[in-house]
GROMACS .gro file of C-alpha atoms in nm:
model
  386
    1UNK     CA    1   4.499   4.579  17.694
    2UNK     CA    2   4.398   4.232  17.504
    3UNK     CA    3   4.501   4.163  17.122
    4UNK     CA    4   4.096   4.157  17.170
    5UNK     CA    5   3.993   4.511  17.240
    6UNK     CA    6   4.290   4.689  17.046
    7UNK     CA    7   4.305   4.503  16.728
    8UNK     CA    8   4.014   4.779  16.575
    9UNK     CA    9   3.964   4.907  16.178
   10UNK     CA   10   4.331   5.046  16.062
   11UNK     CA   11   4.270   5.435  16.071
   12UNK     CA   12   4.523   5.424  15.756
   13UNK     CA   13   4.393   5.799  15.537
   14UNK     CA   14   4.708   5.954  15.457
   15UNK     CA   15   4.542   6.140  15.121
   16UNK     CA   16   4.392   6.407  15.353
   17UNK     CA   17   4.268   6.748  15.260
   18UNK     CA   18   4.425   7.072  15.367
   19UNK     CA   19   4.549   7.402  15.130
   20UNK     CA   20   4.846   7.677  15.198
   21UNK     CA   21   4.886   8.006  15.132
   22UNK     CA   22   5.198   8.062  15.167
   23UNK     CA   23   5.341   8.065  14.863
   24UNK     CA   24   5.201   8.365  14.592
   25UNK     CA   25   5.432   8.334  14.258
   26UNK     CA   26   5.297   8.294  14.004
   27UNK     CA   27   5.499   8.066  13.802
   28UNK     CA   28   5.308   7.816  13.627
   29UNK     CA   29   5.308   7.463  13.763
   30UNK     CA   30   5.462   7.225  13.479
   31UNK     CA   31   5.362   6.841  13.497
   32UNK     CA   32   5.488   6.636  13.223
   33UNK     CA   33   5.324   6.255  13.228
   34UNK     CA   34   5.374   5.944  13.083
   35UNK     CA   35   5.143   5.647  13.199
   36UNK     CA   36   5.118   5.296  13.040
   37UNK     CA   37   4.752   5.137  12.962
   38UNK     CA   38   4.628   5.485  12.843
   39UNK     CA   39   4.354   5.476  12.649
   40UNK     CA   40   4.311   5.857  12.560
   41UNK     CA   41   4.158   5.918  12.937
   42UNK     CA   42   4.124   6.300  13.015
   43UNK     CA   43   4.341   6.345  13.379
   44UNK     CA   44   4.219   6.618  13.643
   45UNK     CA   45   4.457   6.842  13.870
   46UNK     CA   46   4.254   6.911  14.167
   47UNK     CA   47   4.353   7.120  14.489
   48UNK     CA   48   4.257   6.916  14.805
   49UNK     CA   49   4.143   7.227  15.052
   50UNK     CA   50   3.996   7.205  15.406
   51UNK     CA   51   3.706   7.358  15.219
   52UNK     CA   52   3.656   7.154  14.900
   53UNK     CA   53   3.831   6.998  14.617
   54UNK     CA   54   3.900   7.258  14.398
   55UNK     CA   55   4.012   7.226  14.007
   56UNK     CA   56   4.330   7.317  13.881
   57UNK     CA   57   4.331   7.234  13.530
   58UNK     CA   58   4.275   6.904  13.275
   59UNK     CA   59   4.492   6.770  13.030
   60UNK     CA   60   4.389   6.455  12.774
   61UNK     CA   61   4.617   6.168  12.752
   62UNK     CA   62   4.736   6.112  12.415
   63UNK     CA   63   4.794   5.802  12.214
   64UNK     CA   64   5.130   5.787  12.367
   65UNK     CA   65   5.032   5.738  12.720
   66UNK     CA   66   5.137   6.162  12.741
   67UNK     CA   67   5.026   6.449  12.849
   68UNK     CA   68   5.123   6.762  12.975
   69UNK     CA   69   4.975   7.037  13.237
   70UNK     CA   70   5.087   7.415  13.274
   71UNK     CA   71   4.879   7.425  13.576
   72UNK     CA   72   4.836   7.773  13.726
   73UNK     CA   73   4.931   7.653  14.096
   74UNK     CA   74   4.999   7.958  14.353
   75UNK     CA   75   4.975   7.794  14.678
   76UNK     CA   76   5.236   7.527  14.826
   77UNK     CA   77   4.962   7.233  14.967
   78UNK     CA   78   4.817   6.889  14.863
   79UNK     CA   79   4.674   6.849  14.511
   80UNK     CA   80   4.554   6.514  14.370
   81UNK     CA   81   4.630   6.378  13.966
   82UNK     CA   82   4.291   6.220  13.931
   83UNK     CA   83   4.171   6.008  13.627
   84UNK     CA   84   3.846   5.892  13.846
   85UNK     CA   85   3.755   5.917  14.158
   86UNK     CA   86   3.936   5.580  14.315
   87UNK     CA   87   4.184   5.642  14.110
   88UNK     CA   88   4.407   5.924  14.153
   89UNK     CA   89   4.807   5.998  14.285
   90UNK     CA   90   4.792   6.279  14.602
   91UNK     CA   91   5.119   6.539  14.494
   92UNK     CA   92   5.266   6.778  14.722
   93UNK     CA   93   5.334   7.080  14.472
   94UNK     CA   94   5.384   7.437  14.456
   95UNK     CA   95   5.449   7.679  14.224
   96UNK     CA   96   5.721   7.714  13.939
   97UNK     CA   97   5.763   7.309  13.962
   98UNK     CA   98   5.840   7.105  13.643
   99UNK     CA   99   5.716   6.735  13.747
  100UNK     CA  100   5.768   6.418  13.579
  101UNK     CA  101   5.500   6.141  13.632
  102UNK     CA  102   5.525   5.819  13.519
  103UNK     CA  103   5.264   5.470  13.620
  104UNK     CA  104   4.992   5.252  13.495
  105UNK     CA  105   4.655   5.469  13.397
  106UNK     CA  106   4.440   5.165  13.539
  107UNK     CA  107   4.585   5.183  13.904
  108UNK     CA  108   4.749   5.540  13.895
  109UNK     CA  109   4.784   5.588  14.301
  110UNK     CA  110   4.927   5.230  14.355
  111UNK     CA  111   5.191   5.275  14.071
  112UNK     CA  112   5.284   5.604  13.988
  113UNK     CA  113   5.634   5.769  14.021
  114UNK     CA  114   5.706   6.120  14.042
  115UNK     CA  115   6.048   6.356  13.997
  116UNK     CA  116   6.077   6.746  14.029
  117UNK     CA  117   5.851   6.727  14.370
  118UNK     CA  118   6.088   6.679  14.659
  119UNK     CA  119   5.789   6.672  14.942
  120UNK     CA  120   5.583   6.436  14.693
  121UNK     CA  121   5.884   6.217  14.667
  122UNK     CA  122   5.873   6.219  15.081
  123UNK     CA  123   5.531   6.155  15.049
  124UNK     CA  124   5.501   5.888  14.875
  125UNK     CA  125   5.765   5.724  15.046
  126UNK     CA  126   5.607   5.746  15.348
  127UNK     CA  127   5.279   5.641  15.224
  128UNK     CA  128   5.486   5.286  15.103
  129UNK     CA  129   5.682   5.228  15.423
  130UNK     CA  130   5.318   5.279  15.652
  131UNK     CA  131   5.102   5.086  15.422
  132UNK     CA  132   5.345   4.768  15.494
  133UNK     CA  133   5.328   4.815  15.835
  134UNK     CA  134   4.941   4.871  15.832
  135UNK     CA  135   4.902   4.560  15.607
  136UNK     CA  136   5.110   4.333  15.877
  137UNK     CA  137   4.897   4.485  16.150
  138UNK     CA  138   4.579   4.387  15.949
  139UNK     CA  139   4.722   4.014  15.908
  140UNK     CA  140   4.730   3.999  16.274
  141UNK     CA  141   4.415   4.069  16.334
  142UNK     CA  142   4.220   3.884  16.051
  143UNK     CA  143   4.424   3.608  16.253
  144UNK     CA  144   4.284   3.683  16.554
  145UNK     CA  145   3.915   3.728  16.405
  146UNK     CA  146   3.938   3.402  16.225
  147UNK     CA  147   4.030   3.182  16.549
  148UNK     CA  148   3.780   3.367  16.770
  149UNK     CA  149   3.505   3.302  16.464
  150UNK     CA  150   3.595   2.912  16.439
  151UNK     CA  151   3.525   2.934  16.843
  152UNK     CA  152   3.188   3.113  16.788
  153UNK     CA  153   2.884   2.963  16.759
  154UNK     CA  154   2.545   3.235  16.695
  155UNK     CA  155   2.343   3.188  16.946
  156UNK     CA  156   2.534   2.975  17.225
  157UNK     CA  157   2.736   3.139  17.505
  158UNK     CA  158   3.087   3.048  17.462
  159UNK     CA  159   3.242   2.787  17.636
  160UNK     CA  160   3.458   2.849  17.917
  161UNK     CA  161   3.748   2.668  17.771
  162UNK     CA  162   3.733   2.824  17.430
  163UNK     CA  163   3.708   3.169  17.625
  164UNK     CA  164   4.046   3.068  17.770
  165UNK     CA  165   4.180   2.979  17.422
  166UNK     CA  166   4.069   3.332  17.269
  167UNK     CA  167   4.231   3.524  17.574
  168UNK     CA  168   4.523   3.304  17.514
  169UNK     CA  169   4.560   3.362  17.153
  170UNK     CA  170   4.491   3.704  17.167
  171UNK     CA  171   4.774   3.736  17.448
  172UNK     CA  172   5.043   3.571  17.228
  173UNK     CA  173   4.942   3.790  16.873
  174UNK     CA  174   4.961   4.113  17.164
  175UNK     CA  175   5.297   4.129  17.177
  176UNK     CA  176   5.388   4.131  16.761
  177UNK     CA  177   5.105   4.416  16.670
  178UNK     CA  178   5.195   4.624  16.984
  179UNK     CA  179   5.592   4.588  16.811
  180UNK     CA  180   5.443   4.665  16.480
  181UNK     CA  181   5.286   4.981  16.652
  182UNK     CA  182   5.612   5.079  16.855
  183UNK     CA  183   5.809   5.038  16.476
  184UNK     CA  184   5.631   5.298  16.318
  185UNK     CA  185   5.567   5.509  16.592
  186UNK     CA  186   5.955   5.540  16.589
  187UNK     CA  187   5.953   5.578  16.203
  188UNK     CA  188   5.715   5.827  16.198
  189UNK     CA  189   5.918   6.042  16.444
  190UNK     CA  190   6.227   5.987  16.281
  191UNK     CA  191   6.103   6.114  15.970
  192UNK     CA  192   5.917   6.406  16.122
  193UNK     CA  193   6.302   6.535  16.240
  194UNK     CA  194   6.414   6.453  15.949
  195UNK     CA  195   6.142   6.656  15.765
  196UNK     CA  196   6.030   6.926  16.002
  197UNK     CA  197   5.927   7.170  15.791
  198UNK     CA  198   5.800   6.968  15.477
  199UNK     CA  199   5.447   6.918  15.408
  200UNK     CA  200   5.501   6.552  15.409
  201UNK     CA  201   5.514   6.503  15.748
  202UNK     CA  202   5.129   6.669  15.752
  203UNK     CA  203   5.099   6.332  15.687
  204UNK     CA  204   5.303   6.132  15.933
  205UNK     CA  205   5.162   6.366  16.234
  206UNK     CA  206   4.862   6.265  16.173
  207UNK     CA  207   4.895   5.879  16.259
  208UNK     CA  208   5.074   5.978  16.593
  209UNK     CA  209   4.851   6.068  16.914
  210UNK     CA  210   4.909   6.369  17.030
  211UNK     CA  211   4.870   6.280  17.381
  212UNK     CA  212   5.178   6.035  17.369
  213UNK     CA  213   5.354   6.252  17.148
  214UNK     CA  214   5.345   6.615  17.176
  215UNK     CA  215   5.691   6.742  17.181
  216UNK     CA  216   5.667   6.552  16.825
  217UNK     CA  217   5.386   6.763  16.705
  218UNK     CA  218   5.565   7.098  16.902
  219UNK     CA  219   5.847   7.040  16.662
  220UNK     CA  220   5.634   7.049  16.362
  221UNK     CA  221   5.490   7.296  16.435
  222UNK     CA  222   5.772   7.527  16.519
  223UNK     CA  223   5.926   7.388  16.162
  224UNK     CA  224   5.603   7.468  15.999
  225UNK     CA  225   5.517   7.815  16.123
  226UNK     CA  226   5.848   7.872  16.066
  227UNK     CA  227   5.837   7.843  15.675
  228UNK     CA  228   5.486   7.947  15.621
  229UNK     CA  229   5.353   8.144  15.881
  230UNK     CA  230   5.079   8.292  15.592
  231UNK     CA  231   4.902   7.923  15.527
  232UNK     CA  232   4.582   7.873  15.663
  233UNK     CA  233   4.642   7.488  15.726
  234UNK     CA  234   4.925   7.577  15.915
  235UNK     CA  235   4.772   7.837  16.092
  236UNK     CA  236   4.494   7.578  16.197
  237UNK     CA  237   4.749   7.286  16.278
  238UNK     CA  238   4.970   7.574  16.514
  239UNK     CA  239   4.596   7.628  16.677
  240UNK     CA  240   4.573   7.286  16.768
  241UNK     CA  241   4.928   7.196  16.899
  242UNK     CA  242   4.900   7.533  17.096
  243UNK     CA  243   4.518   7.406  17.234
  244UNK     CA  244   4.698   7.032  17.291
  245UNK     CA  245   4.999   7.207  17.504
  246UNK     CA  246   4.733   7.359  17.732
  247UNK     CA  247   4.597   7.027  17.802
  248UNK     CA  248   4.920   6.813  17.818
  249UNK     CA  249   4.956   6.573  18.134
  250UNK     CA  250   4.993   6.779  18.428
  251UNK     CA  251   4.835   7.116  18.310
  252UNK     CA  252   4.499   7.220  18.488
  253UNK     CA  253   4.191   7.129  18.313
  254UNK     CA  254   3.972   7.410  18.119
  255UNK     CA  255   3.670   7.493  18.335
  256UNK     CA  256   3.322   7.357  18.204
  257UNK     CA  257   2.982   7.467  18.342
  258UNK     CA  258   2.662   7.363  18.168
  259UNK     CA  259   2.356   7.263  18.229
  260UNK     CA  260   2.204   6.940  18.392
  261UNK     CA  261   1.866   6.752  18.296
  262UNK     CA  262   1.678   6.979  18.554
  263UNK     CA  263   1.850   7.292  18.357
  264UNK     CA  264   2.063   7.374  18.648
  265UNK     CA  265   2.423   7.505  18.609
  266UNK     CA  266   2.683   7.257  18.736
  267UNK     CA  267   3.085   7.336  18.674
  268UNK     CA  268   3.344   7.069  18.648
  269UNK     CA  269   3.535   7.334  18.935
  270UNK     CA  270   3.265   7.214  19.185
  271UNK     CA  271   3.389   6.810  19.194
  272UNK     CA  272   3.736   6.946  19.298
  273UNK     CA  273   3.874   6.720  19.575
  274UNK     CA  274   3.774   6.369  19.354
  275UNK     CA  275   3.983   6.233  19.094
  276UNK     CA  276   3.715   6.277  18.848
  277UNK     CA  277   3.685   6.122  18.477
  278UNK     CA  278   3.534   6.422  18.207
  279UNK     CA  279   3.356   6.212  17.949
  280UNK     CA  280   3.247   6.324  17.643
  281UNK     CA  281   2.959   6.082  17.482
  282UNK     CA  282   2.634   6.104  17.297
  283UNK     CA  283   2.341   5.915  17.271
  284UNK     CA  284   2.344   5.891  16.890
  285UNK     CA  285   2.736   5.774  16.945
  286UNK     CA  286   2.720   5.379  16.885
  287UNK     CA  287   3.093   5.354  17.043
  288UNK     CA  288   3.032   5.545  17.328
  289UNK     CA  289   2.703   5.338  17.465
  290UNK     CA  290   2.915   5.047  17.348
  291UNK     CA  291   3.170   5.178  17.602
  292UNK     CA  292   2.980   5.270  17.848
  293UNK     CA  293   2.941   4.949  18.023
  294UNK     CA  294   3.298   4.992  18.080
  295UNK     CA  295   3.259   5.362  18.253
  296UNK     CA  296   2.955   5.200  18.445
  297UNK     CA  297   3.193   4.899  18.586
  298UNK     CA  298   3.495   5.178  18.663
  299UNK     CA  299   3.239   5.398  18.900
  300UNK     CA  300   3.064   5.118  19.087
  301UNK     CA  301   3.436   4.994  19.166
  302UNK     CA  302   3.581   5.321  19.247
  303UNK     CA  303   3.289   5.485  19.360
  304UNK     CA  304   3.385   5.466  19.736
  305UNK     CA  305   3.749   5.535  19.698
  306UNK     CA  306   3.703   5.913  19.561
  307UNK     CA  307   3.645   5.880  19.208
  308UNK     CA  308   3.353   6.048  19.026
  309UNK     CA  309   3.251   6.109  18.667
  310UNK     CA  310   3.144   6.476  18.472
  311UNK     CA  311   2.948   6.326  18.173
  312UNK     CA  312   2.935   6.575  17.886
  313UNK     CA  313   2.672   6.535  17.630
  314UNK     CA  314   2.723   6.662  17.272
  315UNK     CA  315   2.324   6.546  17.201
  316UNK     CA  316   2.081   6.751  17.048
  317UNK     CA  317   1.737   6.611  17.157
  318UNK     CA  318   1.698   6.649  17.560
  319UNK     CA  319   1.438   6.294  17.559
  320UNK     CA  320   1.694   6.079  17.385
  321UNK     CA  321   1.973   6.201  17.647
  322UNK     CA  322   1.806   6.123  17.941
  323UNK     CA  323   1.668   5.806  17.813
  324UNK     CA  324   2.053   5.723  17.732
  325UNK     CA  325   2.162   5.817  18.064
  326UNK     CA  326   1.885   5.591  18.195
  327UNK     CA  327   1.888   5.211  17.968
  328UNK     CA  328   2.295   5.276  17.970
  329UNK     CA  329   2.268   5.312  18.391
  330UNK     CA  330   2.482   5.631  18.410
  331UNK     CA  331   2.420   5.663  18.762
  332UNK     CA  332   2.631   5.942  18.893
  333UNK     CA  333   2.464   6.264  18.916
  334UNK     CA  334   2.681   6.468  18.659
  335UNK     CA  335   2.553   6.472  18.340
  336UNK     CA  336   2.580   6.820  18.160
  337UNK     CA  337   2.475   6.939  17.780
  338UNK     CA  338   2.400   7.252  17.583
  339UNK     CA  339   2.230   7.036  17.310
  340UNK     CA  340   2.472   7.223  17.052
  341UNK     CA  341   2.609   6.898  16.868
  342UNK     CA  342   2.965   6.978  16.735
  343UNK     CA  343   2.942   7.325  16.746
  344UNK     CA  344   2.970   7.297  17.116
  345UNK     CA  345   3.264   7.489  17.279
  346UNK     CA  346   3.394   7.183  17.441
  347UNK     CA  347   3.518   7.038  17.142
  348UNK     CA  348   3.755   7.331  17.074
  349UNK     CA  349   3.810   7.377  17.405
  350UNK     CA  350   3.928   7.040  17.454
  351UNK     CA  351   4.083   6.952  17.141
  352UNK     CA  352   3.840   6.659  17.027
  353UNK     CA  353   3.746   6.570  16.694
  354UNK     CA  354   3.550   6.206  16.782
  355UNK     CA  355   3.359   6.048  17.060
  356UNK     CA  356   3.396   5.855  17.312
  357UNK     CA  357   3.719   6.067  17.427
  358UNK     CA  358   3.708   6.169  17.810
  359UNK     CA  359   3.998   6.336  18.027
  360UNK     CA  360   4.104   6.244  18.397
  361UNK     CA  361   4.145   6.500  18.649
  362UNK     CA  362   4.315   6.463  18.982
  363UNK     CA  363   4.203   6.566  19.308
  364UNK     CA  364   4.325   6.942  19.246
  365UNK     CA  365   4.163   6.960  18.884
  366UNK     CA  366   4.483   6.876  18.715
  367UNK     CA  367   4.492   6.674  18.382
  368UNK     CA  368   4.663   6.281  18.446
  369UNK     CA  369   4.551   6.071  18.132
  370UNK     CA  370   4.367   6.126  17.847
  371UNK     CA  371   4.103   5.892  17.637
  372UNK     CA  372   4.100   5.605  17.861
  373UNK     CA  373   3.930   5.329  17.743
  374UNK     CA  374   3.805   4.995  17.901
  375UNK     CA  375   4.060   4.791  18.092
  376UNK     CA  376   4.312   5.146  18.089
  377UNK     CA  377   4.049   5.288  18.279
  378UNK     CA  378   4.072   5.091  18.505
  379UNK     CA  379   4.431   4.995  18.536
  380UNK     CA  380   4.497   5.369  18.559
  381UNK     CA  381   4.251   5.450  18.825
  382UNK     CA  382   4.380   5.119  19.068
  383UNK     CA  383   4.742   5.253  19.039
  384UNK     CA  384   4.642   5.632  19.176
  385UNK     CA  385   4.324   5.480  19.386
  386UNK     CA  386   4.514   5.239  19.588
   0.00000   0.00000   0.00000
């Protein structure tokens, strides 16, 4: 795929939310800080659950720069020191902990240094060595952006020479942000072996896809479930590596039947004998009609050759899907939704937390790539449509 189509927004949020209940002592939680440009702020210990942030306990800085917390913390998980809300240091704690923090009070999450926390330590060292690697990434593609922008004029088609210079710069900065990826990818992995049962590598998972890396995330997860089998984060996480094993490359694909526009049943079983592309799009979904040119072009080319598409809607208003389906010139006849939004089955049932994601099937319903998008589509569908 072109520098020109891959080089997107850095999906760089390591300070997720997720709890664990695991852990039940009930030994205090002791933080002992000491933070430079203090100015008598008062600092927040807040819990960072899938449900909410939840507060732990407050502590004023004194006229020292110090403070100290005996923070009743009974669940291993991800807290946050927060003096406001863009400034704050994510902790991996649990209870019966006696932490040392030290770091500036003005930029507490860029600075800040902590001891007695062995998965924080992890944790924060993982959050410097990706943030370098994310920062090169974005270099390369401000690069990029800045050529292509001194070749663009608003309003004028491009000129067929400076077309060739874009494709051509975007072919040579390829290869160095593609390495960039491939380093970290092997980082990440390295430190999830290294780590496999540490909170810490909550984290790292969650910049690997799980498509190109699932014995990765089966590791985890054994490492995990292993040490707290009681957590409800790690009950969800084991939920979703066990959902992502049961659609890993080569397994059959769950069974969908749902309606059409004319309210008439139609099952994914029932295309069985094409190699067939499940999409999952809505009309309200900006990057899916923005990618649906791209579907459009793949089924007029392979069209004749075998290859069909199941187009599952997660829209709400029946109108604005079949207006979609006709300006965006969906014209295969599969188009399916049960107008439930999110809370459609579909998404659990096939593991999805954003659209556009689709799945391709093989002639006997069988799973052989996942989340395809523009050129791969393609590519994938001449190599098994020759």
């Amino acid at each position: 795929m072109k520098l020109k189509t891959t080089l997107l927004l850095l999906p760089f949020a390591l300070a997720f939310a997720c709890s664990n209940a695991s852990s039940t002592s009930s030994s205090d939680l002791e933080i002992k800080g000491k933070l430079s440009n203090a100015h008598g702020e008062t600092i927040y210990l807040e819990q960072l659950s899938a449900e909410a942030i939840k507060p732990v306990d407050t502590a004023v800085v004194d006229e020292k720069g110090e403070f100290i917390m005996n923070a009743p913390v009974t669940e291993t998980g991800f807290y946050r020191l927060r003096i406001s809300d863009k400034n704050f240091a994510t902790l991996i704690l649990d209870s019966g902990q006696h932490l040392t923090i030290t770091g500036d009070a003005q930029d507490l999450g860029n600075t800040y240094q902590v001891e007695g926390s062995p998965d924080s330590k992890l944790f924060w060292d993982l959050n410097q060595r990706s943030a370098v690697n994310y920062r090169k990434r974005d270099s390369l593609q401000r690069s990029f952006q800045a050529f292509a922008g001194s070749l663009t004029v608003p309003g004028k088609t491009l000129a067929k020479k400076d077309s060739i210079r874009i494709d051509s710069m975007s072919n040579a900065l390829e290869k160095p942000y593609m390495a960039l990826i491939s380093e970290h990818n092997t980082y990440l992995q390295n430190f999830i072996e290294k780590n496999p049962s540490s909170f810490a590598s909550l984290a790292a998972i969650q910049q690997l896809p799980a498509e190109e890396f699932l014995p990765t995330y089966i590791k985890l997860d054994e490492g995990l479930f292993k040490k707290y089998p009681n957590s409800a984060y790690i009950k969800s996480f084991h939920a979703s590596v066990e959902s992502q094993k049961k659609l890993a490359i080569g397994t059959p694909a769950p069974e969908l039947t749902m309606n059409t526009p004319d309210d008439k049943p139609l099952s994914l079983s029932s295309l069985q004998g094409k190699v067939v592309l499940v999409d999952f799009w809505a009309s309200w979904c900006g990057p899916c009609r923005a990618e649906n040119p791209n579907v459009v072009k793949a089924y007029n080319k392979y069209k004749s050759k075998g290859f069909d598409i199941y187009s599952v809607s997660l829209d709400k208003d029946k109108d604005k899907w079949i207006a979609a389906i006709k300006k965006d010139g969906l014209a295969w006849a599969n188009h399916v939704c049960d107008f439930k939004y999110w809370q459609s089955p579909v998404v659990q049932l096939y593991n999805f937390n954003g659209i556009p994601y689709n799945v391709l099937i093989d002639k006997k319903g069988n799973i052989i790539a996942k989340n395809l998008r523009g050129e791969d589509l393609e590519k994938k569908l001449a190599e098994i449509l020759k």
